[in-house]
Amino acid sequence: MAPIEVKKICCIGAGYVGGPTCAVIPHIQVTIVDLNQQRIDAWNSDELPIYEPGLDEVVKKARGKNLFFSTDVDKGIEEADLIFVSVNTPTKKSGIGAGFAADLKFLQLATRRIAEVAKSSKIVVEKSTVPCRTADAMRTILEANSKPGCHFDILSNPEFLAEGTAIEDLFAPDRVLIGSLQTQQGLDACAALAGVYANWVPRERILTVGLWSSELSKLAANAMLAQRISSVNALSAICEATGANIDEVAYAVGKDTRMGSKFLKASVGFGGSCFQKDILNLVYLSESLHLPEVAKYWRAVVEMNEYQKSRFANKVVDTLFNTITGKKIAILGWAFKKDTGDTRESPAITLANHFLTEKARINIYDPQVSKDQIWLDLTDYGDIPAEPIKPHVTISQSVEEACHNAEAIVICTEWDEFKTLDWQKIYDNCPRPAFVFDGRLILDRKALTDIGFKVTSIGTGDRL
Ligand SMILES: NC(=O)c1ccc[n+]([C@@H]2O[C@H](COP(=O)([O-])OP(=O)(O)OC[C@H]3O[C@@H](n4cnc5c(N)ncnc54)[C@H](O)[C@@H]3O)[C@@H](O)[C@H]2O)c1
């Protein structure tokens, strides 16, 4: 049988994954649809809704040619042979599995819509991160609601891009993973999607596996990456207590080729929309499978991350002579990591809340996060009233403004621009003693100490 040729693609969900992932597909017509009018308008404008190095150029080159953004979800579905489902799958906030399980309502709504609208057979691709065996539920929904003659093949194709390097990752991925049922139809659908990627990804990097392995591999990869960060952060606490230096320890450990050097940078903790949510998802899956020890093991990775954030916040308070009431603290960086404007689960939010509870005044600066977004984060999207904290919060337009008169400067995000600041000038505008807390290990501790700052870095003890 001739391989299935994909002529038109639709992607449901124009977010951090749907937008960049589809923008790099060459030749084939791709329409990215979303219910959020504001987001689609932004994708169609000069101010894209997300910041990602290189994204502007890629989108501007393809938009209007083979790349389209629309709120007409039904038309997108109807016209496509292959549909990526790239909607959000956040952690459930209430009900069974609250705080752990993935909330699949957006995925199920999108699946239902596909079944209701499709007039011809489609390949439906799970791109969202989902618990293992979600494709089963999707198949049941699709089969129960489809029109006669419409057949759906479901593939799992998890996205491994990292925010901040998404375009690089997408153009030259370590691997593309496609999971399918091992039936002839499943394998044909898998070959069709592999054919799409083969337009720019070498064949040996396109891995094809069973559906359930593919779904689980995404959770497994994130859990193991986060586990390395929690391990190195646990060691950073030992370094601080012993006089060892975490950067030196990480360097020595990372030189072991069995280990490798990546994901060994100690920090104030990991953030982002995926690590915590995906590990909790794995914890819930383990519990559902009656594997409490496995659940406990993965839960500890998240607990270590919470510990690292509160340990760092407490260190700021301790160092400022056990009180920060009324003191001005500059928070440099609000995004969960550099080169993204994404703030989901950012450690900066936890630190800011901690400082506000201690009645400090905080000045926040981030080069890519808007004032509105910072307020949404501080008020937990409206759940916490803004009025009581307003007098204690200033959102600054520059580092200098944020640090002016600050008793403590706290680095929360590793933006490159923080490495090359005029620290002498900043010091001249700070009261004495002037404290710097390097939550990302990016500053030259000696240079700052020579200027006169009292520097505290993650994983570096004072004991010689
Ligand atoms: N952000 C990352 O770095 C990353 C990396 C790999 C995988 N993932 C996974 O990819 C998925 C998407 O993540 P994201 O960061 O792009 O989320 P996001 O919240 O940025 O985007 C999801 C989009 O889907 C839209 N949407 C929801 N339901 C819809 C529906 N029924 N019809 C049309 N549009 C709908 C929303 O309006 C939103 O714009 C998640 O499962 C996530 O875990 C994320």
Short mmCIF file of C-alpha atoms and ligand atoms in Angstrom, two decimals:
data_model
loop_
_atom_site.label_atom_id
_atom_site.label_comp_id
_atom_site.label_asym_id
_atom_site.label_seq_id
_atom_site.Cartn_x
_atom_site.Cartn_y
_atom_site.Cartn_z
CA MET A 1 0.00 0.00 0.00
CA ALA A 2 1.26 3.51 -0.82
CA PRO A 3 2.27 5.51 2.24
CA ILE A 4 -0.31 8.04 3.48
CA GLU A 5 0.67 11.54 2.34
CA VAL A 6 -0.07 14.36 4.76
CA LYS A 7 -1.18 17.43 2.80
CA LYS A 8 -2.76 19.59 5.47
CA ILE A 9 -2.06 19.76 9.18
CA CYS A 10 -4.12 21.36 11.92
CA CYS A 11 -2.77 22.01 15.38
CA ILE A 12 -5.24 22.58 18.21
CA GLY A 13 -3.61 24.84 20.81
CA ALA A 14 -1.50 27.89 19.92
CA GLY A 15 0.64 27.91 23.05
CA TYR A 16 4.33 27.47 23.91
CA VAL A 17 4.32 24.10 22.16
CA GLY A 18 1.75 24.37 19.35
CA GLY A 19 3.08 27.68 17.98
CA PRO A 20 6.82 26.96 17.73
CA THR A 21 6.40 23.25 16.87
CA CYS A 22 4.24 23.94 13.85
CA ALA A 23 6.09 27.07 12.77
CA VAL A 24 9.15 25.00 11.83
CA ILE A 25 7.26 22.55 9.57
CA PRO A 26 8.30 23.26 5.98
CA HIS A 27 6.16 23.07 2.80
CA ILE A 28 3.04 21.44 4.26
CA GLN A 29 0.12 23.74 5.01
CA VAL A 30 -0.33 24.10 8.78
CA THR A 31 -3.18 25.90 10.49
CA ILE A 32 -2.83 26.49 14.21
CA VAL A 33 -6.20 27.00 15.87
CA ASP A 34 -7.08 28.17 19.36
CA LEU A 35 -10.21 29.31 21.19
CA ASN A 36 -8.30 32.24 22.66
CA GLN A 37 -8.91 35.15 20.27
CA GLN A 38 -6.31 37.35 21.95
CA ARG A 39 -3.61 34.72 21.48
CA ILE A 40 -4.46 34.18 17.82
CA ASP A 41 -4.52 37.95 17.19
CA ALA A 42 -1.06 38.16 18.75
CA TRP A 43 0.24 35.30 16.58
CA ASN A 44 -1.04 37.23 13.56
CA SER A 45 0.64 40.48 14.69
CA ASP A 46 4.19 41.77 15.11
CA GLU A 47 4.04 41.12 18.88
CA LEU A 48 3.95 37.32 19.16
CA PRO A 49 2.29 36.06 22.36
CA ILE A 50 5.42 34.25 23.56
CA TYR A 51 9.09 35.15 23.64
CA GLU A 52 11.46 32.57 22.26
CA PRO A 53 14.81 33.33 20.59
CA GLY A 54 14.54 32.93 16.81
CA LEU A 55 10.75 32.47 16.83
CA ASP A 56 9.94 35.87 15.30
CA GLU A 57 11.98 35.18 12.16
CA VAL A 58 10.60 31.68 11.70
CA VAL A 59 6.97 32.77 12.09
CA LYS A 60 7.33 35.84 9.89
CA LYS A 61 8.92 33.77 7.14
CA ALA A 62 6.18 31.14 7.04
CA ARG A 63 3.07 33.10 8.09
CA GLY A 64 0.60 33.56 5.25
CA LYS A 65 2.53 31.08 3.10
CA ASN A 66 2.22 27.63 4.68
CA LEU A 67 1.51 28.76 8.26
CA PHE A 68 -1.85 30.15 9.41
CA PHE A 69 -3.35 31.09 12.79
CA SER A 70 -7.09 31.05 13.31
CA THR A 71 -9.88 30.76 15.87
CA ASP A 72 -11.93 28.70 13.42
CA VAL A 73 -11.24 25.37 15.12
CA ASP A 74 -13.90 23.48 13.14
CA LYS A 75 -12.56 24.56 9.74
CA GLY A 76 -9.04 23.64 10.80
CA ILE A 77 -10.20 20.16 11.83
CA GLU A 78 -12.32 19.60 8.73
CA GLU A 79 -9.58 20.49 6.27
CA ALA A 80 -6.70 18.58 7.86
CA ASP A 81 -5.51 15.00 7.29
CA LEU A 82 -3.44 15.12 10.46
CA ILE A 83 -4.32 16.95 13.68
CA PHE A 84 -1.89 17.73 16.48
CA VAL A 85 -3.61 18.13 19.84
CA SER A 86 -1.39 20.51 21.74
CA VAL A 87 -3.68 21.88 24.41
CA ASN A 88 -2.74 22.51 28.02
CA THR A 89 -2.87 19.63 30.53
CA PRO A 90 -2.38 21.37 33.90
CA THR A 91 -2.43 19.69 37.30
CA LYS A 92 -5.99 19.14 38.59
CA LYS A 93 -7.00 21.68 41.23
CA SER A 94 -9.98 19.82 42.71
CA GLY A 95 -11.69 16.44 42.80
CA ILE A 96 -10.05 13.02 42.53
CA GLY A 97 -6.28 13.33 42.16
CA ALA A 98 -6.32 17.08 42.97
CA GLY A 99 -2.80 18.48 43.15
CA PHE A 100 -1.31 15.51 41.29
CA ALA A 101 -3.27 14.13 38.34
CA ALA A 102 -3.29 15.89 34.97
CA ASP A 103 -6.48 17.74 34.16
CA LEU A 104 -7.46 16.31 30.79
CA LYS A 105 -10.60 18.35 30.23
CA PHE A 106 -9.06 20.50 27.46
CA LEU A 107 -7.70 17.43 25.71
CA GLN A 108 -11.04 15.65 25.94
CA LEU A 109 -12.96 18.69 24.70
CA ALA A 110 -10.63 19.01 21.72
CA THR A 111 -10.96 15.27 20.99
CA ARG A 112 -14.75 15.48 21.18
CA ARG A 113 -14.70 18.43 18.78
CA ILE A 114 -12.61 16.46 16.29
CA ALA A 115 -15.10 13.58 16.39
CA GLU A 116 -18.08 15.88 15.96
CA VAL A 117 -16.66 17.97 13.13
CA ALA A 118 -14.60 15.52 11.06
CA LYS A 119 -16.24 14.34 7.85
CA SER A 120 -13.28 12.23 6.73
CA SER A 121 -10.68 9.97 8.36
CA LYS A 122 -7.89 11.67 10.31
CA ILE A 123 -4.66 10.93 12.07
CA VAL A 124 -4.97 12.41 15.55
CA VAL A 125 -1.66 13.10 17.29
CA GLU A 126 -1.33 13.55 21.03
CA LYS A 127 1.30 16.28 21.39
CA SER A 128 0.25 17.38 24.88
CA THR A 129 1.96 15.66 27.78
CA VAL A 130 -0.50 13.10 29.12
CA PRO A 131 -0.61 10.16 31.54
CA CYS A 132 0.10 6.73 30.15
CA ARG A 133 -2.89 5.20 28.25
CA THR A 134 -4.63 8.51 27.54
CA ALA A 135 -4.80 7.49 23.87
CA ASP A 136 -7.23 4.76 24.95
CA ALA A 137 -9.65 7.36 26.28
CA MET A 138 -9.20 9.47 23.15
CA ARG A 139 -10.00 6.48 20.94
CA THR A 140 -13.15 5.72 22.91
CA ILE A 141 -14.34 9.33 22.59
CA LEU A 142 -13.53 9.46 18.87
CA GLU A 143 -15.15 6.11 18.04
CA ALA A 144 -18.27 6.85 20.07
CA ASN A 145 -18.87 10.19 18.34
CA SER A 146 -17.61 9.73 14.81
CA LYS A 147 -19.61 9.71 11.58
CA PRO A 148 -19.94 6.51 9.55
CA GLY A 149 -16.91 5.96 7.33
CA CYS A 150 -14.66 8.18 9.47
CA HIS A 151 -11.69 6.37 10.90
CA PHE A 152 -9.24 7.79 13.40
CA ASP A 153 -5.68 6.65 14.02
CA ILE A 154 -4.17 7.92 17.25
CA LEU A 155 -0.48 8.58 17.62
CA SER A 156 1.55 9.80 20.55
CA ASN A 157 4.23 12.33 19.63
CA PRO A 158 5.36 14.04 22.84
CA GLU A 159 7.26 17.29 22.55
CA PHE A 160 10.71 17.45 24.12
CA LEU A 161 11.52 21.09 23.34
CA ALA A 162 12.81 23.25 26.17
CA GLU A 163 11.54 26.82 26.45
CA GLY A 164 14.32 29.29 25.74
CA THR A 165 15.90 26.98 23.14
CA ALA A 166 12.67 25.80 21.49
CA ILE A 167 13.55 26.81 17.93
CA GLU A 168 17.03 25.28 18.15
CA ASP A 169 15.54 22.12 19.67
CA LEU A 170 12.86 21.88 17.00
CA PHE A 171 15.19 22.36 14.04
CA ALA A 172 17.74 19.87 15.38
CA PRO A 173 15.99 17.60 17.88
CA ASP A 174 17.92 14.92 19.80
CA ARG A 175 15.08 12.66 18.76
CA VAL A 176 11.49 12.71 17.58
CA LEU A 177 9.39 10.08 19.29
CA ILE A 178 6.30 8.60 17.66
CA GLY A 179 4.18 5.96 19.39
CA SER A 180 1.51 3.97 17.62
CA LEU A 181 -0.53 0.83 17.97
CA GLN A 182 1.43 -2.00 16.38
CA THR A 183 -1.41 -2.81 13.95
CA GLN A 184 -0.96 -2.23 10.21
CA GLN A 185 -3.15 0.88 10.37
CA GLY A 186 -1.26 2.18 13.38
CA LEU A 187 2.08 1.60 11.66
CA ASP A 188 0.86 3.33 8.47
CA ALA A 189 -0.22 6.38 10.45
CA CYS A 190 3.13 6.36 12.22
CA ALA A 191 4.93 6.26 8.86
CA ALA A 192 2.87 9.23 7.65
CA LEU A 193 3.88 11.39 10.62
CA ALA A 194 7.49 10.20 10.34
CA GLY A 195 7.33 11.36 6.72
CA VAL A 196 6.37 14.87 7.87
CA TYR A 197 9.38 15.07 10.21
CA ALA A 198 11.69 13.55 7.61
CA ASN A 199 11.42 16.88 5.75
CA TRP A 200 14.06 18.22 8.14
CA VAL A 201 14.96 15.59 10.76
CA PRO A 202 17.42 12.76 9.86
CA ARG A 203 15.60 9.42 9.76
CA GLU A 204 17.84 7.87 12.44
CA ARG A 205 16.57 10.47 14.90
CA ILE A 206 12.93 9.56 14.34
CA LEU A 207 12.16 6.83 16.86
CA THR A 208 9.04 4.76 16.49
CA VAL A 209 7.73 2.80 19.47
CA GLY A 210 4.50 1.49 20.98
CA LEU A 211 1.81 3.99 22.01
CA TRP A 212 2.15 3.46 25.76
CA SER A 213 5.94 3.60 25.76
CA SER A 214 5.81 6.90 23.94
CA GLU A 215 3.34 8.41 26.41
CA LEU A 216 5.37 7.24 29.39
CA SER A 217 8.71 8.33 27.89
CA LYS A 218 7.76 11.99 28.08
CA LEU A 219 6.91 11.82 31.81
CA ALA A 220 10.01 9.70 32.38
CA ALA A 221 12.33 12.19 30.63
CA ASN A 222 11.03 15.17 32.59
CA ALA A 223 11.06 13.28 35.88
CA MET A 224 14.68 12.20 35.35
CA LEU A 225 15.82 15.69 34.31
CA ALA A 226 14.14 17.26 37.33
CA GLN A 227 15.58 14.52 39.54
CA ARG A 228 19.10 15.59 38.57
CA ILE A 229 18.34 19.19 39.53
CA SER A 230 16.88 18.12 42.86
CA SER A 231 19.92 15.88 43.46
CA VAL A 232 22.39 18.67 42.76
CA ASN A 233 20.33 21.08 44.85
CA ALA A 234 20.35 18.62 47.77
CA LEU A 235 24.14 18.51 47.43
CA SER A 236 24.27 22.33 47.36
CA ALA A 237 22.92 22.36 50.93
CA ILE A 238 25.75 20.03 51.98
CA CYS A 239 28.27 22.29 50.21
CA GLU A 240 27.05 25.32 52.11
CA ALA A 241 27.42 23.49 55.41
CA THR A 242 30.87 22.05 54.68
CA GLY A 243 32.73 24.65 52.62
CA ALA A 244 32.64 22.57 49.44
CA ASN A 245 31.66 24.39 46.26
CA ILE A 246 28.70 23.04 44.29
CA ASP A 247 29.99 24.26 40.91
CA GLU A 248 33.23 22.36 41.52
CA VAL A 249 31.37 19.27 42.70
CA ALA A 250 29.00 19.40 39.70
CA TYR A 251 31.96 19.85 37.34
CA ALA A 252 33.76 16.84 38.80
CA VAL A 253 30.62 14.69 38.72
CA GLY A 254 29.62 15.83 35.22
CA LYS A 255 32.99 14.89 33.75
CA ASP A 256 32.02 11.26 34.23
CA THR A 257 30.73 10.39 30.78
CA ARG A 258 28.18 8.02 32.29
CA MET A 259 26.72 11.07 33.98
CA GLY A 260 27.29 14.00 31.56
CA SER A 261 27.45 17.68 32.43
CA LYS A 262 23.93 18.86 31.69
CA PHE A 263 21.26 19.54 34.33
CA LEU A 264 23.86 19.74 37.08
CA LYS A 265 23.61 23.49 37.73
CA ALA A 266 22.53 24.20 41.29
CA SER A 267 19.91 26.92 41.66
CA VAL A 268 17.09 28.29 43.73
CA GLY A 269 14.99 25.47 42.27
CA PHE A 270 13.41 24.40 39.01
CA GLY A 271 10.23 25.95 37.65
CA GLY A 272 8.28 25.97 34.43
CA SER A 273 4.99 24.49 33.43
CA CYS A 274 6.23 20.95 32.99
CA PHE A 275 8.63 19.46 35.54
CA GLN A 276 6.48 19.72 38.64
CA LYS A 277 3.23 18.93 36.86
CA ASP A 278 4.68 15.92 35.02
CA ILE A 279 6.34 14.44 38.12
CA LEU A 280 3.13 14.84 40.13
CA ASN A 281 1.37 13.17 37.25
CA LEU A 282 3.84 10.27 37.53
CA VAL A 283 3.29 10.14 41.30
CA TYR A 284 -0.46 9.89 40.72
CA LEU A 285 0.01 7.24 38.04
CA SER A 286 2.22 5.22 40.42
CA GLU A 287 -0.36 5.46 43.19
CA SER A 288 -3.15 4.45 40.84
CA LEU A 289 -1.08 1.41 39.89
CA HIS A 290 -0.69 0.53 43.61
CA LEU A 291 3.00 1.34 43.66
CA PRO A 292 3.27 3.58 46.76
CA GLU A 293 7.07 3.29 47.08
CA VAL A 294 7.53 4.42 43.48
CA ALA A 295 5.15 7.33 44.12
CA LYS A 296 7.07 8.30 47.25
CA TYR A 297 10.38 8.24 45.38
CA TRP A 298 9.23 10.68 42.66
CA ARG A 299 7.34 12.86 45.12
CA ALA A 300 10.65 13.46 46.95
CA VAL A 301 12.04 15.13 43.80
CA VAL A 302 9.31 17.79 44.01
CA GLU A 303 9.65 18.07 47.79
CA MET A 304 13.39 18.72 47.43
CA ASN A 305 12.57 21.53 45.01
CA GLU A 306 10.18 23.12 47.51
CA TYR A 307 12.82 22.74 50.21
CA GLN A 308 15.43 24.47 48.04
CA LYS A 309 13.17 27.47 47.45
CA SER A 310 12.25 27.91 51.10
CA ARG A 311 15.84 27.28 52.22
CA PHE A 312 17.01 30.11 49.95
CA ALA A 313 14.25 32.47 51.09
CA ASN A 314 15.07 31.72 54.75
CA LYS A 315 18.73 32.38 54.06
CA VAL A 316 17.87 35.88 52.81
CA VAL A 317 15.94 36.60 56.02
CA ASP A 318 18.65 35.09 58.26
CA THR A 319 21.41 37.06 56.55
CA LEU A 320 19.50 40.33 56.86
CA PHE A 321 19.71 39.91 60.65
CA ASN A 322 16.51 37.86 60.94
CA THR A 323 14.14 40.54 59.81
CA ILE A 324 13.21 41.98 56.43
CA THR A 325 10.15 43.90 57.64
CA GLY A 326 10.00 47.20 55.73
CA LYS A 327 13.28 46.45 53.94
CA LYS A 328 13.55 46.92 50.21
CA ILE A 329 14.51 43.75 48.31
CA ALA A 330 15.26 43.77 44.58
CA ILE A 331 14.18 40.64 42.74
CA LEU A 332 16.09 40.31 39.48
CA GLY A 333 14.31 37.94 37.14
CA TRP A 334 10.73 36.71 37.23
CA ALA A 335 10.67 34.15 34.38
CA PHE A 336 11.32 30.57 35.43
CA LYS A 337 14.54 30.58 33.42
CA LYS A 338 16.36 32.82 30.94
CA ASP A 339 15.29 33.38 27.34
CA THR A 340 11.60 32.90 28.01
CA GLY A 341 8.83 35.12 29.29
CA ASP A 342 7.07 32.09 30.81
CA THR A 343 6.56 32.44 34.55
CA ARG A 344 4.62 29.27 35.33
CA GLU A 345 5.89 27.76 38.62
CA SER A 346 8.76 30.25 38.63
CA PRO A 347 10.77 30.13 41.89
CA ALA A 348 10.68 33.95 41.88
CA ILE A 349 6.97 33.79 42.71
CA THR A 350 7.60 31.62 45.78
CA LEU A 351 10.40 33.91 46.94
CA ALA A 352 8.32 37.07 46.43
CA ASN A 353 5.44 35.58 48.41
CA HIS A 354 7.83 34.61 51.17
CA PHE A 355 9.28 38.13 51.32
CA LEU A 356 5.80 39.70 51.28
CA THR A 357 4.72 37.47 54.18
CA GLU A 358 7.73 38.85 56.06
CA LYS A 359 6.42 42.37 55.22
CA ALA A 360 9.36 43.35 53.02
CA ARG A 361 9.00 45.79 50.11
CA ILE A 362 9.89 44.13 46.83
CA ASN A 363 11.08 45.66 43.56
CA ILE A 364 10.81 43.29 40.64
CA TYR A 365 12.59 43.49 37.29
CA ASP A 366 12.49 41.06 34.38
CA PRO A 367 13.43 41.88 30.78
CA GLN A 368 10.68 39.77 29.21
CA VAL A 369 7.79 39.51 31.65
CA SER A 370 5.03 42.12 31.53
CA LYS A 371 3.76 44.04 34.54
CA ASP A 372 0.31 42.46 34.06
CA GLN A 373 1.77 38.95 34.15
CA ILE A 374 3.69 39.69 37.36
CA TRP A 375 0.47 40.89 39.00
CA LEU A 376 -1.39 37.79 37.80
CA ASP A 377 1.33 35.65 39.42
CA LEU A 378 1.37 37.65 42.66
CA THR A 379 -2.41 37.39 43.00
CA ASP A 380 -2.54 33.75 41.85
CA TYR A 381 -4.67 34.81 38.88
CA GLY A 382 -7.07 36.81 41.03
CA ASP A 383 -7.41 34.37 43.97
CA ILE A 384 -5.40 36.65 46.29
CA PRO A 385 -6.53 40.28 46.64
CA ALA A 386 -4.01 42.73 45.16
CA GLU A 387 -4.87 45.76 47.33
CA PRO A 388 -3.11 44.66 50.55
CA ILE A 389 0.16 43.88 48.75
CA LYS A 390 0.15 46.84 46.33
CA PRO A 391 2.01 49.24 48.67
CA HIS A 392 4.76 46.64 49.08
CA VAL A 393 5.37 45.87 45.40
CA THR A 394 7.08 47.92 42.70
CA ILE A 395 7.63 46.62 39.20
CA SER A 396 10.68 48.31 37.73
CA GLN A 397 11.67 49.03 34.15
CA SER A 398 15.40 48.52 34.70
CA VAL A 399 17.86 46.75 36.98
CA GLU A 400 19.19 50.09 38.22
CA GLU A 401 15.70 51.25 39.20
CA ALA A 402 14.94 47.94 40.94
CA CYS A 403 18.21 47.97 42.89
CA HIS A 404 18.19 51.65 43.86
CA ASN A 405 18.30 51.79 47.66
CA ALA A 406 17.77 48.03 47.97
CA GLU A 407 19.15 46.35 51.08
CA ALA A 408 19.27 43.05 49.27
CA ILE A 409 19.46 42.05 45.61
CA VAL A 410 18.22 38.56 44.83
CA ILE A 411 18.99 36.91 41.48
CA CYS A 412 16.11 34.62 40.61
CA THR A 413 16.59 34.10 36.84
CA GLU A 414 19.91 33.56 35.05
CA TRP A 415 19.40 36.28 32.37
CA ASP A 416 22.73 36.96 30.63
CA GLU A 417 22.33 40.72 31.14
CA PHE A 418 22.69 40.23 34.92
CA LYS A 419 26.24 38.94 34.43
CA THR A 420 27.51 42.17 32.91
CA LEU A 421 25.86 44.82 35.07
CA ASP A 422 27.76 47.81 36.38
CA TRP A 423 27.86 46.41 39.90
CA GLN A 424 29.97 49.29 41.21
CA LYS A 425 27.26 51.77 40.19
CA ILE A 426 24.59 49.57 41.75
CA TYR A 427 26.64 49.32 44.96
CA ASP A 428 27.02 53.10 45.10
CA ASN A 429 23.22 53.39 45.22
CA CYS A 430 22.67 50.78 47.95
CA PRO A 431 22.65 51.27 51.72
CA ARG A 432 25.39 49.43 53.68
CA PRO A 433 25.84 46.60 54.19
CA ALA A 434 24.74 45.74 50.65
CA PHE A 435 23.73 42.11 50.18
CA VAL A 436 23.54 40.08 46.99
CA PHE A 437 21.98 36.62 46.87
CA ASP A 438 22.90 34.64 43.77
CA GLY A 439 20.16 32.08 43.31
CA ARG A 440 21.51 31.03 39.92
CA LEU A 441 25.28 30.92 40.40
CA ILE A 442 25.94 33.40 37.59
CA LEU A 443 27.82 36.20 39.35
CA ASP A 444 31.53 36.68 39.90
CA ARG A 445 31.51 36.34 43.64
CA LYS A 446 35.05 37.65 44.09
CA ALA A 447 34.50 40.76 41.95
CA LEU A 448 31.35 41.64 43.87
CA THR A 449 33.00 41.01 47.23
CA ASP A 450 35.90 43.27 46.18
CA ILE A 451 33.41 46.05 45.45
CA GLY A 452 32.06 45.64 48.95
CA PHE A 453 28.95 43.49 48.51
CA LYS A 454 28.21 40.72 50.96
CA VAL A 455 27.52 37.83 48.58
CA THR A 456 25.61 34.65 49.33
CA SER A 457 25.54 32.01 46.58
CA ILE A 458 23.73 28.72 46.40
CA GLY A 459 26.03 25.84 47.25
CA THR A 460 29.03 27.86 48.38
CA GLY A 461 29.93 27.74 52.04
CA ASP A 462 31.94 30.30 53.97
CA ARG A 463 34.03 27.58 55.71
CA LEU A 464 37.39 27.12 54.06
N1 LIG B 1 5.74 24.48 27.63
C1 LIG B 1 6.65 23.55 27.42
O1 LIG B 1 7.86 23.77 27.52
C2 LIG B 1 6.23 22.17 27.03
C3 LIG B 1 7.18 21.28 26.52
C4 LIG B 1 6.78 20.01 26.14
C5 LIG B 1 5.46 19.63 26.30
N2 LIG B 1 4.54 20.49 26.83
C6 LIG B 1 3.16 20.03 26.93
O2 LIG B 1 2.44 20.52 25.79
C7 LIG B 1 1.08 20.85 26.15
C8 LIG B 1 0.79 22.30 25.80
O3 LIG B 1 1.66 23.13 26.59
P1 LIG B 1 1.79 24.69 26.34
O4 LIG B 1 2.89 25.16 27.22
O5 LIG B 1 1.83 24.94 24.88
O6 LIG B 1 0.35 25.19 26.91
P2 LIG B 1 -0.32 26.60 26.71
O7 LIG B 1 -1.22 26.79 27.88
O8 LIG B 1 0.73 27.63 26.40
O9 LIG B 1 -1.19 26.45 25.36
C9 LIG B 1 -2.30 25.64 25.23
C10 LIG B 1 -3.30 26.34 24.32
O10 LIG B 1 -4.38 25.44 24.05
C11 LIG B 1 -5.57 26.21 23.90
N3 LIG B 1 -6.73 25.34 24.07
C12 LIG B 1 -7.14 24.67 25.17
N4 LIG B 1 -8.23 23.94 24.90
C13 LIG B 1 -8.54 24.17 23.60
C14 LIG B 1 -9.55 23.68 22.73
N5 LIG B 1 -10.48 22.79 23.15
N6 LIG B 1 -9.58 24.12 21.45
C15 LIG B 1 -8.65 25.01 21.01
N7 LIG B 1 -7.65 25.48 21.78
C16 LIG B 1 -7.60 25.06 23.06
C17 LIG B 1 -5.43 27.26 24.99
O11 LIG B 1 -6.27 28.39 24.73
C18 LIG B 1 -3.94 27.59 24.91
O12 LIG B 1 -3.69 28.72 24.09
C19 LIG B 1 0.96 20.51 27.64
O13 LIG B 1 0.45 19.22 27.77
C20 LIG B 1 2.39 20.57 28.13
O14 LIG B 1 2.60 19.75 29.24
C21 LIG B 1 4.90 21.76 27.18
#
